[in-house]
XYZ file of C-alpha atoms in Angstrom:
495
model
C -4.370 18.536 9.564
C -4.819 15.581 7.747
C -2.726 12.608 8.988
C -0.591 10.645 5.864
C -0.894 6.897 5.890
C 2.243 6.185 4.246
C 1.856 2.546 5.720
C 2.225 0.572 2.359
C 3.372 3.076 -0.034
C 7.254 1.375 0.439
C 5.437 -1.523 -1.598
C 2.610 -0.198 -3.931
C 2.429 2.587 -6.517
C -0.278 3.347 -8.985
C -0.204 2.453 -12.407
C -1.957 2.685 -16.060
C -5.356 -0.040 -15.398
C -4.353 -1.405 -18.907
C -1.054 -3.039 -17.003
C -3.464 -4.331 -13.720
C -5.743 -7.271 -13.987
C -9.356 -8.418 -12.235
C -9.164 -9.699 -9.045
C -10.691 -13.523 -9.270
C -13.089 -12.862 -6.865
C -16.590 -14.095 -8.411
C -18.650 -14.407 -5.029
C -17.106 -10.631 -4.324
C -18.221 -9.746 -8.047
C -21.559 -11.365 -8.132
C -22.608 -9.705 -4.937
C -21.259 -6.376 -6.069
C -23.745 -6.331 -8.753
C -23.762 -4.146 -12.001
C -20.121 -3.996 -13.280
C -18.578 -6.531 -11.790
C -21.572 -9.262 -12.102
C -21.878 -8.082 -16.012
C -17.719 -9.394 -16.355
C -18.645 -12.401 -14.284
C -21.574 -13.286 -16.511
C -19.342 -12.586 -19.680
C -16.736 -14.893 -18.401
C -19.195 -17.398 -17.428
C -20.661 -17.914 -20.959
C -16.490 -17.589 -22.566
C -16.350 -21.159 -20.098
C -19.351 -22.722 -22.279
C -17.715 -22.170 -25.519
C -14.158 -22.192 -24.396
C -14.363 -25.772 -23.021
C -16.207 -27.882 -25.384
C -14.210 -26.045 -28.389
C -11.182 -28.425 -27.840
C -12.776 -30.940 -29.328
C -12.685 -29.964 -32.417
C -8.784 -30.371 -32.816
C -9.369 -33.856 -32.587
C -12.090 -34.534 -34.570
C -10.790 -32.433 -37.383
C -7.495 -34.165 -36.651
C -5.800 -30.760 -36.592
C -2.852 -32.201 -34.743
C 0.761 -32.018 -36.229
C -0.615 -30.400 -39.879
C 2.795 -30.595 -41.797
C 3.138 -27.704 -44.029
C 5.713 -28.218 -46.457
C 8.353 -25.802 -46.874
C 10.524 -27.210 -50.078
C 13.504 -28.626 -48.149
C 12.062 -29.293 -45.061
C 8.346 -29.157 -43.004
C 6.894 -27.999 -40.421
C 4.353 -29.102 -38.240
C 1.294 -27.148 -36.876
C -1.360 -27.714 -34.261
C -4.985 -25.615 -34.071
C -6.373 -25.289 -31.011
C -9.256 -23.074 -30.579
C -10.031 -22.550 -26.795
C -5.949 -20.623 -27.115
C -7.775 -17.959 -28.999
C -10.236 -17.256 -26.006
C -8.090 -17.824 -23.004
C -4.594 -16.085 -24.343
C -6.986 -12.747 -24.528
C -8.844 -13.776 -21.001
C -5.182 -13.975 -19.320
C -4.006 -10.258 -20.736
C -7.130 -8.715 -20.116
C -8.284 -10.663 -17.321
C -5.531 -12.034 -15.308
C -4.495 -15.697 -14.718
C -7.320 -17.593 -12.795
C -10.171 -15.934 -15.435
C -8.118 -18.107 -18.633
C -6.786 -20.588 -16.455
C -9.823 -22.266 -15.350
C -11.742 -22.579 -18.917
C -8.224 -23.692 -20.237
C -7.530 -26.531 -17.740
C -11.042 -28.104 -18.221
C -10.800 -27.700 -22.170
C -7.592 -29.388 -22.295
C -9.234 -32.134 -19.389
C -12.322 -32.524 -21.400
C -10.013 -33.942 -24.573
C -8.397 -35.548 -23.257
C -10.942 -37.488 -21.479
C -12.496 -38.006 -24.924
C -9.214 -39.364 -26.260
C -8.817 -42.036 -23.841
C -6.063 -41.011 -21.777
C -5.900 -42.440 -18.297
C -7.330 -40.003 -15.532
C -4.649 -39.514 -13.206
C -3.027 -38.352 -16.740
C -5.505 -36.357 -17.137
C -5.292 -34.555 -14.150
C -1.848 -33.536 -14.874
C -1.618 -33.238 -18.517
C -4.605 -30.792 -18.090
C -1.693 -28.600 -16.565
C -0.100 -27.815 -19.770
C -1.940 -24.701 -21.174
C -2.196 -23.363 -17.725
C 1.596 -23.689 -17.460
C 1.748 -21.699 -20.544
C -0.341 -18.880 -19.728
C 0.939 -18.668 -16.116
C 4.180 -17.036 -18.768
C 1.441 -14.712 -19.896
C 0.508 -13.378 -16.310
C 4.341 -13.347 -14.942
C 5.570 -11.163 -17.850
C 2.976 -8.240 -17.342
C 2.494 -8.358 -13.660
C 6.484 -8.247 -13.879
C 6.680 -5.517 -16.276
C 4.933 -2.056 -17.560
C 4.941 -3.211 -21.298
C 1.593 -2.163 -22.542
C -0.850 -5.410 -23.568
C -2.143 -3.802 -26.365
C 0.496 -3.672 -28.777
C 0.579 -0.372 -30.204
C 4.302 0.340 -29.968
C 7.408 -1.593 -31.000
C 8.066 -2.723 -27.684
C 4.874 -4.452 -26.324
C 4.576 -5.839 -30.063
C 8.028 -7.610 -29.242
C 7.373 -8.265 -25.362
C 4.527 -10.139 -26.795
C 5.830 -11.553 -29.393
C 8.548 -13.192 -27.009
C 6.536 -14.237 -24.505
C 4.002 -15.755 -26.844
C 6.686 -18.415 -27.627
C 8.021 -18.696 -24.616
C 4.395 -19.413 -23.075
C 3.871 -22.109 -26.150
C 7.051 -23.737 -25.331
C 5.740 -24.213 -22.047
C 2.710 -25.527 -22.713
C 3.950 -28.178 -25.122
C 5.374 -30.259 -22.136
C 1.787 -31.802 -22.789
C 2.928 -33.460 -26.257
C 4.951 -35.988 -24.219
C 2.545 -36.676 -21.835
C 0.047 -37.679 -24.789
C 2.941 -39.486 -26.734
C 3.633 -41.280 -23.734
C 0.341 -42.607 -22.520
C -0.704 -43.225 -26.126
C 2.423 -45.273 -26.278
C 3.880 -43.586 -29.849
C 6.986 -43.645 -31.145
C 9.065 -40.563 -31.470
C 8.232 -40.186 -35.421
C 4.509 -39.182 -33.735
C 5.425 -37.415 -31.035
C 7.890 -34.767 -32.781
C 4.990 -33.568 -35.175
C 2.908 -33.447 -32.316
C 5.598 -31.429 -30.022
C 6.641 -29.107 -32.821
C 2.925 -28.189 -33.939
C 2.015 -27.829 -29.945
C 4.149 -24.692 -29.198
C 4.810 -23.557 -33.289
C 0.768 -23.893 -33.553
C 0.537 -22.369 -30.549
C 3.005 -19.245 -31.314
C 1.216 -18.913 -35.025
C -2.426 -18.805 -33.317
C -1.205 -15.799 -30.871
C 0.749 -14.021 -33.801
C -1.177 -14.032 -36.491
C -4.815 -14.145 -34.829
C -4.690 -13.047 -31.033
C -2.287 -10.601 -31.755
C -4.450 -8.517 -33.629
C -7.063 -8.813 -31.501
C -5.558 -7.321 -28.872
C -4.155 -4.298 -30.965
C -7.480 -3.437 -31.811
C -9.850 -4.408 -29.562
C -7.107 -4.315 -26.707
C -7.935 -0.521 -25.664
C -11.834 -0.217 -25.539
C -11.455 -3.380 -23.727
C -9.392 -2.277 -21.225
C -11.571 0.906 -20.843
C -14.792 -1.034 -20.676
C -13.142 -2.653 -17.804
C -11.092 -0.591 -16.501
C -14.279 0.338 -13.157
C -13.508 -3.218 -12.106
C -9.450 -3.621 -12.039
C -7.401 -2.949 -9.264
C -5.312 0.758 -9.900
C -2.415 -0.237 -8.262
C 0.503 -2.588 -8.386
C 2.259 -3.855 -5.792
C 5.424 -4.105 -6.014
C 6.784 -7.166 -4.051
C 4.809 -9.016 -6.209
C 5.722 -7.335 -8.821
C 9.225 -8.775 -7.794
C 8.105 -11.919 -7.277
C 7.117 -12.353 -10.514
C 9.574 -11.368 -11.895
C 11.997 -13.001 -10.770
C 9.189 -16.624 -11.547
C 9.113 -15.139 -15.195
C 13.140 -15.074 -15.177
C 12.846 -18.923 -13.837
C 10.832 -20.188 -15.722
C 11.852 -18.827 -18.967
C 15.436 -20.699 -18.145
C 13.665 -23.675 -17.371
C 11.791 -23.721 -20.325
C 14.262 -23.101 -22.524
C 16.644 -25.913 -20.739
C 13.964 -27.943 -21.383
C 13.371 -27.368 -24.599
C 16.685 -27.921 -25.908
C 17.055 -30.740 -23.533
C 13.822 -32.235 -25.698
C 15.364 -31.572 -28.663
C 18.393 -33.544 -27.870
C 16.901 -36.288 -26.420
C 15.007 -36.386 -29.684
C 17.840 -36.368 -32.041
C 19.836 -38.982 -30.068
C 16.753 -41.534 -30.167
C 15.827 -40.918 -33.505
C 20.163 -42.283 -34.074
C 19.867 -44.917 -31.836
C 17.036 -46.317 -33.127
C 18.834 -47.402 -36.403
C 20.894 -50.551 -36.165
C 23.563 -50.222 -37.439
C 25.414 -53.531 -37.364
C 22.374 -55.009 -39.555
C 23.304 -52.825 -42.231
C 20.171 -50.209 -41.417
C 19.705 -46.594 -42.814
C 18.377 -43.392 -41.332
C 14.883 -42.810 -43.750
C 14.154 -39.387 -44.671
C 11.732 -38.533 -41.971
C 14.068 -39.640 -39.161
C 17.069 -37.889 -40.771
C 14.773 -34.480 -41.223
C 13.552 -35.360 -37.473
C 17.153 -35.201 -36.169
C 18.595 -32.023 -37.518
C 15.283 -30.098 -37.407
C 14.971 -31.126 -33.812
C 18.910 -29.542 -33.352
C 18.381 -26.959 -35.369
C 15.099 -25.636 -34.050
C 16.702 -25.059 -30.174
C 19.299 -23.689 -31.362
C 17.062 -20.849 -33.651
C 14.784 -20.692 -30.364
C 17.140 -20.285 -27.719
C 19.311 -17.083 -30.095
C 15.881 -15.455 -30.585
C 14.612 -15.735 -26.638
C 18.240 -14.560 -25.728
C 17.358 -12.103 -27.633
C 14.271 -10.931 -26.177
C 15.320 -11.396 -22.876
C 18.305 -8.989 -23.287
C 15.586 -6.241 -24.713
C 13.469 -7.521 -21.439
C 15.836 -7.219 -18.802
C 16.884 -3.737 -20.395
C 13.588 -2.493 -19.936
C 12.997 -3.938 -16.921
C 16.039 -2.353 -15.246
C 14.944 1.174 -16.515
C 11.023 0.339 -15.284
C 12.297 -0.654 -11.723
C 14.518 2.343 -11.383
C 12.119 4.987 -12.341
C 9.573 2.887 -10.126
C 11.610 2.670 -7.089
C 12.532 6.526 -7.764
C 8.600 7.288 -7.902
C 7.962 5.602 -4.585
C 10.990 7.218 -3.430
C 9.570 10.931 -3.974
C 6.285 9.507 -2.914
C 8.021 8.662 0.760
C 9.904 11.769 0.834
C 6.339 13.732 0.491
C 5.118 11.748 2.745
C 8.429 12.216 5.472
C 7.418 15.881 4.751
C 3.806 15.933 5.569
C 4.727 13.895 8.974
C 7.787 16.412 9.674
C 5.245 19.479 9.247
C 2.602 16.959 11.334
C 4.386 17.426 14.302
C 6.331 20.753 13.745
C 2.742 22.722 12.272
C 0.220 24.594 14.559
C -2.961 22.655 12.749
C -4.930 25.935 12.722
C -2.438 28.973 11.980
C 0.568 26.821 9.648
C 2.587 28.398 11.529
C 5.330 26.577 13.822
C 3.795 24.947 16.995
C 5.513 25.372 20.740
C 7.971 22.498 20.590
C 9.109 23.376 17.093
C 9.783 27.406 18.059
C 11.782 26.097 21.455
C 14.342 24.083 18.782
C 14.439 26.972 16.750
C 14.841 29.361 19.171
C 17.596 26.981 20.628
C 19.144 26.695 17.668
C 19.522 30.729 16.891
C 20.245 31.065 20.406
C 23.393 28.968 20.171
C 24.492 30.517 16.820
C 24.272 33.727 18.141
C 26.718 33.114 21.136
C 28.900 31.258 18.726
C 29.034 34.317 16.258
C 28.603 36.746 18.903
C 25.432 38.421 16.698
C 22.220 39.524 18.047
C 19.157 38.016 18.020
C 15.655 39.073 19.552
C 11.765 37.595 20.098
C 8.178 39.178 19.506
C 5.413 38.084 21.550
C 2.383 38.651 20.197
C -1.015 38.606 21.802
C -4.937 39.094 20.625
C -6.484 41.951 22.657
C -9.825 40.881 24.165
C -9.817 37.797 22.268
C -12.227 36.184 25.070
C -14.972 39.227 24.178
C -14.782 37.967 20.661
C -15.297 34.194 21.323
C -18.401 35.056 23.504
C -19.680 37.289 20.685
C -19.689 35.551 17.740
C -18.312 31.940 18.559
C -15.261 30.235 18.524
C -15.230 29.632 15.004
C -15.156 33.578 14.521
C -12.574 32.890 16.861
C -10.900 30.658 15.294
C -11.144 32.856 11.925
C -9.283 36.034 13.726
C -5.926 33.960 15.330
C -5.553 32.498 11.169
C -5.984 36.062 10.163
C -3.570 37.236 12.606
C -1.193 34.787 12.117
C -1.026 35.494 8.330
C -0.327 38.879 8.909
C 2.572 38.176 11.148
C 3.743 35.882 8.324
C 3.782 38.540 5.512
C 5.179 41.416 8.061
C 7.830 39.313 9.136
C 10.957 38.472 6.966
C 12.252 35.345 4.763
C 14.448 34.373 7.245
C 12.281 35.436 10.834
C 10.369 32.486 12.246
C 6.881 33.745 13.441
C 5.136 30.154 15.466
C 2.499 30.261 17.303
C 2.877 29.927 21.336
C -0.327 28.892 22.685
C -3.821 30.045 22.637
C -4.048 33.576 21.550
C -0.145 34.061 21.862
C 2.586 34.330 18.681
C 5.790 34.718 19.117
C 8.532 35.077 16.661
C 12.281 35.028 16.541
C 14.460 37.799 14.793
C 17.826 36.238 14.029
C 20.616 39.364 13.350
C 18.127 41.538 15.059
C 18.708 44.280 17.689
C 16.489 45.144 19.866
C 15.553 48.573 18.138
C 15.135 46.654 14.979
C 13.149 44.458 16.393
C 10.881 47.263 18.069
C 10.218 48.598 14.759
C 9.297 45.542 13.223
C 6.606 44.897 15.985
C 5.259 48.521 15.368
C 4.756 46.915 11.694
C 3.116 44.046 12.743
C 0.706 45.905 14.973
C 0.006 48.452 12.296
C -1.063 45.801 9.893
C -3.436 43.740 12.623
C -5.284 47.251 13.078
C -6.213 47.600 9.772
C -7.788 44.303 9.463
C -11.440 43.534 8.998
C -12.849 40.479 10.334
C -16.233 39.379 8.463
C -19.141 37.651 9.744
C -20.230 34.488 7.363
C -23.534 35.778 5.933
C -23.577 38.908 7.425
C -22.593 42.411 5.786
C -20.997 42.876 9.527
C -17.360 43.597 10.142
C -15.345 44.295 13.290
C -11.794 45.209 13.938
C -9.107 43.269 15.861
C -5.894 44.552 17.812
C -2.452 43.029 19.215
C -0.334 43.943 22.104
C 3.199 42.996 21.427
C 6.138 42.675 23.555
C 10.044 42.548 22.265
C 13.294 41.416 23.894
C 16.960 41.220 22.283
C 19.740 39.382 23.441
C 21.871 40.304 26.291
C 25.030 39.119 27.599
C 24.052 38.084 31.024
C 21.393 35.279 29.595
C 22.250 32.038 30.341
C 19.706 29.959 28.294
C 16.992 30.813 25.517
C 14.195 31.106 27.762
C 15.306 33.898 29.124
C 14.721 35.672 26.287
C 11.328 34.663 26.165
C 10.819 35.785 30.039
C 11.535 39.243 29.553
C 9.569 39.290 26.080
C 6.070 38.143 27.678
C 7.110 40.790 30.481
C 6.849 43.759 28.078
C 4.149 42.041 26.407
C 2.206 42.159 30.053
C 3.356 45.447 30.561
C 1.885 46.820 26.887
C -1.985 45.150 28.165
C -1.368 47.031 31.041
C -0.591 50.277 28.995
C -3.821 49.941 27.052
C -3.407 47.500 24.691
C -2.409 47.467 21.309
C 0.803 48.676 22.270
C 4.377 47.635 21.541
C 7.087 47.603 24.540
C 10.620 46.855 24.656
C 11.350 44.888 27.776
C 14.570 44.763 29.815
């Protein structure tokens, strides 16, 4: 019998591929060949365009683009290497977009002039953001393709959320480029609206329909299972950060509004211009807008979370209880018959022993043994052998009744216990069993061959004077002795 390893299924449970990512393991991959080394190769030649592409928001100066609405404008910011690594990071996983992104954004700003230990952080930013991308679906089972209301919204959400995030790099450049805050809002509000715009109106498509040939072209080289502490652990990073990233961003928008006041002097007689008045209430208006519609989101989130985590936990739940089952009939099982091994038939025959006393009922055992089963090893082998106890023992399962336990008590031996069984009764259900074993014909793999097996049997019934199971037992293998000594293929009633 096959042993269950049930030694992480508490903390991992299969899942659809399209919700698992690639393991960033190029060495692994390269080595692997075919496949895997194909993806690496693809991914490799994604880094030569992804990086260099950066550059061409800045010399096409497609930072902050105001786009005039009538009363007010808004400000947008193209960024191309988004476009590759916002796909990379839902088909992929984190490290494959990660990597191109952090050295794009490093390479610009390199170009631009901005001191290098600035540039080692502020190449942070659009990995920040797409670290939202890889917490929400290794947190979650919304699909990443987007066919469906809900993974259109999931990603919708967290496509803001993750441009929000990333925009922490706007004050970094305002501040080492030393710009006052009538620069740095256009570039903050173009950062994560750009951002949001590029993944809605251009990634998002993309990924509805290219999303599930994708995923199946890849699928060989993902891992098929999730585990789910951390699964947990991501979630509750997704939870975090969203809050921070939201506190932030209102906090931003504040700070914004109170320096664009307190820049005016007021004693000299000075006015708020038009752009600083539109900068203060857009930059109150626009958290306030943000932070409804993320509520928002995040109540439809943690809805669906709660109902993925309970029918996950359930799954794994049934999955251990299976498993609890296979061990219980591990240990309980005879490995070659099915049918209940020695230690399992004592508790049961413990068990109707002290049920019988308590109810005053009867109860009686069958032993059962294989006539000249020695003759038929040293004829045709032991796996012959092995063949006739199976067929025997199936035969004592089908004579028997629902509610008789037949086990098998070592070697060629069976036994089985009779619950509400006299001792006649009993006798004539062993003359069934015997019956049935005679008529059976045992064939020879390969061979047109066939030869006939018989049983001895020997009963016993409960009787007042018996002062543990066992006893029961004694007298049964008596009569069983005594019906091999008749002739075989006999049935006796002992005592």
């Amino acid at each position: 019998m096959e042993i269950p390893d049930i030694s992480d299924e508490s903390s991992r449970i299969n899942v659809s591929l399209g919700n698992t990512f690639i393991r960033f393991l190029p060495f692994t991959m390269w080595q692997a060949g075919s496949k895997p080394r194909a993806v690496l190769l693809l991914w490799l030649a994604l880094c030569v365009i992804i990086v260099p592409s950066g550059t061409l928001t800045r010399l096409c100066e497609w930072t902050g683009i105001a786009v005039d609405l009538g009363t007010t404008s808004i400000y947008i910011t193209i960024y191309i290497p988004m476009l590759f690594c916002v796909p990379l990071v839902v088909w992929f996983g984190f490290w494959w977009a990660a990597i191109p992104a952090y050295f794009s954004t490093f390479f610009v700003a390199l170009i631009g002039g901005m001191p290098i230990e600035w540039i080692i952080v502020f190449a942070f930013s659009n990995p920040i953001g797409l670290a939202m991308y890889a917490m929400f679906y290794s947190a979650t089972p919304i699909s990443k393709d987007l066919h469906g209301l809900e993974s259109l919204v999931g990603f919708l959400m967290i496509a803001l959320v993750a441009s929000l995030a990333g925009s922490i790099g706007a004050f970094m450049w305002a501040l080492t480029n030393n710009v006052g805050l009538n620069v740095a809002y256009p570039v903050w509000l173009g950062w994560w609206f750009g951002g949001w715009l590029q993944s809605t109106l251009i990634v998002g498509p993309v990924l509805y329909f290219l999303g599930p040939t994708v995923q199946r072209l890849l699928a060989d080289v993902k891992n098929s299972s999730l585990n789910l502490n951390n699964a947990k652990g991501s979630m509750i990073a997704m939870i975090s950060g969203f809050i921070i990233v939201i506190l932030c961003f209102v906090g931003a928008g504040r700070y914004i509004s109170l320096q664009q006041i307190a820049s005016i002097d007021w004693g000299n007689g000075q006015t708020m211009n038009l752009m600083q008045a539109q900068n203060t209430v857009d930059s109150l208006s626009y958290p306030l807008f943000i932070l409804l519609a993320v509520m928002l989101a995040l109540s439809f989130l943690g809805y669906r979370a709660m109902i993925f985590w309970y029918d996950t936990i359930k799954g794994v739940n049934q999955k251990l209880s299976e498993k609890n089952e296979q061990l219980i009939n591990l240990v309980s099982l005879d490995p070659l018959t099915g049918l209940y091994n020695r230690r399992k038939v004592f508790e049961q025959l413990e068990y109707e022993y002290s049920r019988s006393l308590r109810s005053e009922g009867t109860l009686s055992i069958i032993m059962v043994d294989a006539d000249r089963f020695k003759r038929v090893n040293d004829t045709y082998g032991h796996l012959v052998g092995d063949t006739v106890l199976k067929t025997i023992a199936d035969t004592i399962k089908v004579t028997l009744r629902d509610y008789d336990t037949p086990g098998r008590f070592g070697g060629e031996e069976f036994i089985a216990i009779l619950p509400g069984t006299s001792g006649e009764q009993a006798l004539t259900i062993a003359e069934r069993v015997r019956a049935a074993v005679s008529k059976l014909e045992i064939g020879l793999e390969n061979s047109s061959q066939v030869f006939n097996v018989t049983v001895s049997l020997g009963v016993a019934n409960l009787v007042p004077t018996d002062s543990k199971a066992e006893s029961i037992i004694d007298r049964a293998d008596k009569a069983l002795l005594k019906a091999k000594q008749m002739g075989r293929n006999q049935v006796v009633l002992g005592g």
